[in-house]
Short mmCIF file of C-alpha atoms in Angstrom, two decimals:
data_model
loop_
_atom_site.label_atom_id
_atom_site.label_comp_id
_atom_site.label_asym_id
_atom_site.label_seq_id
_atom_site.Cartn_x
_atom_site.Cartn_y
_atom_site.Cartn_z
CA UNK C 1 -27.25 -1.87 -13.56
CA UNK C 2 -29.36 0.81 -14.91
CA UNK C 3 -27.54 3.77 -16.89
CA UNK C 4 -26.74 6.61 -14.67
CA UNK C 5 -27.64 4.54 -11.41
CA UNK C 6 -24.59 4.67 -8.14
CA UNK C 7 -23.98 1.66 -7.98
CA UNK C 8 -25.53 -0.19 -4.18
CA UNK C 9 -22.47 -1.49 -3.09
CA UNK C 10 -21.99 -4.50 -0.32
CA UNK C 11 -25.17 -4.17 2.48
CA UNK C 12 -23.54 -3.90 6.04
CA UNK C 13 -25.56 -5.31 8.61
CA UNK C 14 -25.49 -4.97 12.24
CA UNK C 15 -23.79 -8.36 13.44
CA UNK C 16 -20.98 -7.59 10.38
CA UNK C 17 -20.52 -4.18 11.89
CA UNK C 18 -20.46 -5.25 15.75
CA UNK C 19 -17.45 -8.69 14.55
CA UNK C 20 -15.61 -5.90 13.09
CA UNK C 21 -15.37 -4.14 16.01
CA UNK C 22 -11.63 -3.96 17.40
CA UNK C 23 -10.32 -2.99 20.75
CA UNK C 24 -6.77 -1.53 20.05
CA UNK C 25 -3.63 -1.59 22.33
CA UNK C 26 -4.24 1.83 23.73
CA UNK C 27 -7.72 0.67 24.87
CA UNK C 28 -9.90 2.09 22.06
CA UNK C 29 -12.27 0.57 19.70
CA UNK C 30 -11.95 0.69 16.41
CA UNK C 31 -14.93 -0.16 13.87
CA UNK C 32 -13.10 -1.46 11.00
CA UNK C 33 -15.04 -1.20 7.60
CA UNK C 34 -12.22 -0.63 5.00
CA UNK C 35 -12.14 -2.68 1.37
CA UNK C 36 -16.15 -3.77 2.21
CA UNK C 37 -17.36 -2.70 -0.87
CA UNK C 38 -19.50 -0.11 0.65
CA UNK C 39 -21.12 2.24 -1.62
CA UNK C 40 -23.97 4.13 1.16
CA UNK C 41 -23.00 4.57 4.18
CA UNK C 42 -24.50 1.91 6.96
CA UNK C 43 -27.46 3.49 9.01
CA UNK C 44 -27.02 0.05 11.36
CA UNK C 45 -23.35 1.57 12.61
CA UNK C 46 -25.23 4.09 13.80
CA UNK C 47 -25.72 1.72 16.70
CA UNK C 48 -22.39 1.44 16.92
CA UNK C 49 -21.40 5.59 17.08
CA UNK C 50 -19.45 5.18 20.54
CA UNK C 51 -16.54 4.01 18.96
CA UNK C 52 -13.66 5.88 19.09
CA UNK C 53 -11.88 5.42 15.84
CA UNK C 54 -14.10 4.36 12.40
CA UNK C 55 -12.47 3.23 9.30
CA UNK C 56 -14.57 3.28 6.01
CA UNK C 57 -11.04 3.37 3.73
CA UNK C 58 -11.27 1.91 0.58
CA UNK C 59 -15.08 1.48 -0.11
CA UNK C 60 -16.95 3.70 -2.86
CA UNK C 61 -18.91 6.30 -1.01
CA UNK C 62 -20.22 9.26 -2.19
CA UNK C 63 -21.36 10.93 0.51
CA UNK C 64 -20.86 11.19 4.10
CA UNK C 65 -25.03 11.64 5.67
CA UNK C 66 -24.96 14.86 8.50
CA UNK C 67 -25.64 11.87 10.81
CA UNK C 68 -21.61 11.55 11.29
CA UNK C 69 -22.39 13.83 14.05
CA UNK C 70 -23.85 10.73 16.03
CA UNK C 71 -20.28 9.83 16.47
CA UNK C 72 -19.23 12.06 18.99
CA UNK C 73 -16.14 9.93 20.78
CA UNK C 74 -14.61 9.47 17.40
CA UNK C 75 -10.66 10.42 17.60
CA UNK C 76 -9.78 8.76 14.29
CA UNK C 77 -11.60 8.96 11.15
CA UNK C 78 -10.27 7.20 8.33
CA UNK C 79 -11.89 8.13 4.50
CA UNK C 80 -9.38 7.84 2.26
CA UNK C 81 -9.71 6.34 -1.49
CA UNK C 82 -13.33 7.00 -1.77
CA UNK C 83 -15.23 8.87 -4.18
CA UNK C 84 -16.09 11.76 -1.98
CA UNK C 85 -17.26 15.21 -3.70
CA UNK C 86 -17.67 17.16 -0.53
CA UNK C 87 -18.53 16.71 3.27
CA UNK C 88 -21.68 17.79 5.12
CA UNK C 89 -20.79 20.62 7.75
CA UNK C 90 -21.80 18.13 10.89
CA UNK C 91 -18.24 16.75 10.57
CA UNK C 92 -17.36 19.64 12.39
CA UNK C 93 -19.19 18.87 15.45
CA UNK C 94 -16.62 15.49 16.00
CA UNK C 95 -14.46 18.03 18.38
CA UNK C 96 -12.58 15.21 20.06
CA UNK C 97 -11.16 14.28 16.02
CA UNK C 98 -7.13 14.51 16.11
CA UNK C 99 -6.56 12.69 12.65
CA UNK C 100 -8.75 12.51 9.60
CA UNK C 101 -7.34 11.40 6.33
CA UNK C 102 -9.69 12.78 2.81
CA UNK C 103 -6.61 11.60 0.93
CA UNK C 104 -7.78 9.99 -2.47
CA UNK C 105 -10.98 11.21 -2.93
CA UNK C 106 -12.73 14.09 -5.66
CA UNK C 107 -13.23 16.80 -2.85
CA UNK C 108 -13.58 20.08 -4.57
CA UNK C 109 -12.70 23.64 -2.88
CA UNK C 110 -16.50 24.22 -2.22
CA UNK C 111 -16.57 20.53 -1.33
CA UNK C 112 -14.93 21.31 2.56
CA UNK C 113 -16.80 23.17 5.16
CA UNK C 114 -16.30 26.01 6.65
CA UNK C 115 -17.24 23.82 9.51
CA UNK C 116 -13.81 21.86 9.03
CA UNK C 117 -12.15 24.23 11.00
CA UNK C 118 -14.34 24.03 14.16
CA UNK C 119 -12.26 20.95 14.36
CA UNK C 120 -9.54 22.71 17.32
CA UNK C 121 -8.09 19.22 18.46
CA UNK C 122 -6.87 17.74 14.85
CA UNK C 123 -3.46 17.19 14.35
CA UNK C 124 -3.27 15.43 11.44
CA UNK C 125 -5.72 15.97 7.90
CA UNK C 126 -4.65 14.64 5.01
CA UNK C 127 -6.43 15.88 1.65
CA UNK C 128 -3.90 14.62 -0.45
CA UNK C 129 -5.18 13.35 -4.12
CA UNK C 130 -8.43 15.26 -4.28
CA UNK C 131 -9.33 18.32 -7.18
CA UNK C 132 -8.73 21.45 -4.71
CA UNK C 133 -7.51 24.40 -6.59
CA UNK C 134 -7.23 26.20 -3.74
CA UNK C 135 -7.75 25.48 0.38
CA UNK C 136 -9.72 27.73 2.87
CA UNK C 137 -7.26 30.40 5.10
CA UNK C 138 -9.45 29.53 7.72
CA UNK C 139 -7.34 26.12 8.19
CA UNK C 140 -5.27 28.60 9.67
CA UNK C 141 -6.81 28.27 12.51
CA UNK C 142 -6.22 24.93 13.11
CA UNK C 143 -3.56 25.54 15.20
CA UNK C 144 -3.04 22.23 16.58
CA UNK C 145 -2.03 20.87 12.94
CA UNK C 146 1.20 19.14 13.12
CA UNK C 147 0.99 17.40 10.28
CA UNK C 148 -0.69 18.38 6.65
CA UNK C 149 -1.42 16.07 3.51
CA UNK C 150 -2.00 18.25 0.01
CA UNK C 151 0.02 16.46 -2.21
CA UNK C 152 -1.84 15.95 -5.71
CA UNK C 153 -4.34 18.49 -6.13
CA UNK C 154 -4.21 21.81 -8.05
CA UNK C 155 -3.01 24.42 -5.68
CA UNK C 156 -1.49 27.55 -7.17
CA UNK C 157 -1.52 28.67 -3.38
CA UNK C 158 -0.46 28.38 0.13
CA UNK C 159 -2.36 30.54 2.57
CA UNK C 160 0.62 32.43 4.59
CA UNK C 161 -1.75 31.43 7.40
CA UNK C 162 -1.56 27.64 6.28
CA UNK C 163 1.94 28.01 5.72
CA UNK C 164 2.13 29.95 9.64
CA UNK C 165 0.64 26.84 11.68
CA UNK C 166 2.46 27.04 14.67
CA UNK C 167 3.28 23.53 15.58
CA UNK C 168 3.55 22.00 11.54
CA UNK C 169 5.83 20.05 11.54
CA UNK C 170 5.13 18.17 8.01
CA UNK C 171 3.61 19.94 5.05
CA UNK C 172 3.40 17.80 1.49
CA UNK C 173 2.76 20.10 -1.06
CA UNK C 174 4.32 18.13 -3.65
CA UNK C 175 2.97 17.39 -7.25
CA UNK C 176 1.01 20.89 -6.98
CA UNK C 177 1.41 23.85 -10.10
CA UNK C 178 2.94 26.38 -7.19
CA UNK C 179 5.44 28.69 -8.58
CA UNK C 180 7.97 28.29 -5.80
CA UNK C 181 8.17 24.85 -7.06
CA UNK C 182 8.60 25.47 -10.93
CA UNK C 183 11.18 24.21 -12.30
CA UNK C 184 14.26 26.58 -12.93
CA UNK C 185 15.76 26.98 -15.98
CA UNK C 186 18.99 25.01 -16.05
CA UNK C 187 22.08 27.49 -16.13
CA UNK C 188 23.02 27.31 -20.45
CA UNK C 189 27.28 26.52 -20.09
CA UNK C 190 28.84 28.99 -22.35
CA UNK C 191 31.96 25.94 -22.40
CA UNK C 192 31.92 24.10 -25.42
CA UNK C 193 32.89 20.73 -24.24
CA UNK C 194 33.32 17.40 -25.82
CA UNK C 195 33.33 13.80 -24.60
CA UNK C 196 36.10 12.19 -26.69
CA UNK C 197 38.97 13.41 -29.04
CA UNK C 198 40.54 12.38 -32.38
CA UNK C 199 42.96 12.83 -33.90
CA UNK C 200 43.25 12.43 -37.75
CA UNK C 201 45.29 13.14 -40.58
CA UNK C 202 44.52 16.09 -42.74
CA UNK C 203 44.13 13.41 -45.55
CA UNK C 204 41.21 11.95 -44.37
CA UNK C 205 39.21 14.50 -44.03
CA UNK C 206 36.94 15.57 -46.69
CA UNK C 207 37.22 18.85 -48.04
CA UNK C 208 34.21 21.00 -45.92
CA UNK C 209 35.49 18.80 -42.83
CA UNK C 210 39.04 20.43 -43.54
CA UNK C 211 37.72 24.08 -43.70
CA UNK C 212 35.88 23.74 -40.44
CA UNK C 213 38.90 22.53 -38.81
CA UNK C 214 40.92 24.93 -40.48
CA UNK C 215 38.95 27.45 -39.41
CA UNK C 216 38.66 26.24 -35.56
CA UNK C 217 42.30 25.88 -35.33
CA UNK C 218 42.88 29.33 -36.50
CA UNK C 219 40.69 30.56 -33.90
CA UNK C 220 42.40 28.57 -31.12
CA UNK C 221 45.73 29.98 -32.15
CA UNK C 222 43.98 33.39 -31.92
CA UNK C 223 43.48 32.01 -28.26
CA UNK C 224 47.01 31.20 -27.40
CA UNK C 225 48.39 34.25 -29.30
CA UNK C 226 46.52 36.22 -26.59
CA UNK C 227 46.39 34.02 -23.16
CA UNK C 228 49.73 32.43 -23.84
CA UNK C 229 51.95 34.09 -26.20
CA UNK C 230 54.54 32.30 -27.65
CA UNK C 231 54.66 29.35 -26.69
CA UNK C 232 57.73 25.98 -26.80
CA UNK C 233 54.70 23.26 -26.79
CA UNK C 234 55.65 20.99 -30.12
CA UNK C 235 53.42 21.12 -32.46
CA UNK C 236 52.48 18.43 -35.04
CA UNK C 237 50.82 19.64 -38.54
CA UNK C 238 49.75 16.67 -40.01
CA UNK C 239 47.53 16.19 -37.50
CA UNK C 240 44.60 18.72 -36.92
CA UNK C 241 41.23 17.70 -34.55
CA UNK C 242 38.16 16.95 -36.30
CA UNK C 243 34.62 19.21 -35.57
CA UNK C 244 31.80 17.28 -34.17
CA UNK C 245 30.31 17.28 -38.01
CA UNK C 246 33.55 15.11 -38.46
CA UNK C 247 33.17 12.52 -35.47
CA UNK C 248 29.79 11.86 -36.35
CA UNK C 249 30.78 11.21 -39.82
CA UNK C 250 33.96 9.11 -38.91
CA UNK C 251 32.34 5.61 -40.08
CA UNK C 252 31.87 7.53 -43.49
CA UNK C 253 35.57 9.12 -43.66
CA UNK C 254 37.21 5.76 -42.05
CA UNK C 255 36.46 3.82 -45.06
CA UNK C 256 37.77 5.64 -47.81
#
């Protein structure tokens, strides 16, 4: 294939569009094009634009013609994992659309319509996995949204009129830079706490070991002297409690 060339992809011809027709349990047909290897998109479907759901998943288009708008019954539009960069503004003349998945693509911010939201009947869009940096406020007025895919992309943003849909019932936002979903700073624990104690004799400690100790000790008497006060508990001198420069030493001070 020639440098710089799209590649031409797997020709669809009538008959294989018409055998991949499917008639569905709730009576509609479904024209079912996904993992073809389609790379334009098939002017012979065009005979074919009654259907009511179309599935091109999985193929490598580019580019969706402005002859989508042939497809006038479609209720189901399924895109996802293309190549994508944007889609022509006839896609918002499909007014009976209620789901439309974009998920997986490279749609840019300047990539989607205005047009998009002449789309009053969708419930679900997905636009999951695409480059957006930021999405339209005019989605807002897709008020039928209940559902709303924008996982994986680069929003800093969620329109308040996004966020205000009145019947959303699922939002993914995750995997997004937005600062309500920065990580916080884990709370630093003032506690100094240790996972295992030993006890040694003074004996085998080495000499900067013993200070440290020393001094530790002498500050937890401090402690006692004003939390406590005198106190019965026994107490054993030959033994004091090694610093953690001691335990992870002990293999050194164990074998003299």
């Amino acid at each position: 294939m020639p440098k710089g060339k799209a590649p031409q992809g797997k020709r669809i011809t009538l008959k294989m569009a018409k055998n991949a027709v499917r008639v569905l349990f709730n009576g509609r047909r479904r024209l079912e094009l996904s993992k073809m290897g389609i790379a334009i998109f098939p002017k012979c479907i065009l005979e074919l634009a009654d259907v009511e759901e179309l599935d091109l998943s999985r193929n490598m288009l580019r580019k969706i013609p402005s002859t989508i708008e042939k497809f006038q019954n479609l209720m189901w539009l399924d895109l996802h994992s293309n190549q994508l960069e944007e889609l022509p503004p006839e896609i918002g003349t499909l007014q009976n659309l209620t789901y439309l998945n974009l998920c997986n693509n490279k749609l840019t911010t300047k990539g989607l319509p205005e047009e998009l939201t002449l789309l009053k009947n969708l419930r679900v869009l997905n636009l999951g996995l695409n480059c957006l940096e930021t999405i339209p406020t005019t989605l807002g007025t897709l008020r039928e949204l209940i559902e709303l895919g924008l996982f994986d992309n680069s929003l800093t943003i969620i329109p308040k009129s996004v966020k205000k849909l009145p019947k959303i019932e699922k939002m993914n936002v995750k995997r997004n830079p937005l600062p309500e979903f920065a990580k916080e700073d884990e709370p630093i624990d003032t506690v100094k706490r240790i996972e295992s104690l030993y006890l040694v004799e003074k004996k085998d400690l080495c000499n900067s070991c013993l200070q440290v100790c020393q001094g530790e000790k002498d500050e937890l008497h401090k402690l006692e002297d004003i939390t406590l006060g005198p106190s019965d508990k026994p107490s054993f001198p030959s033994l004091t409690t090694p610093n953690s420069t001691a335990r992870d030493n002990q293999e050194e001070w164990r074998m003299k």
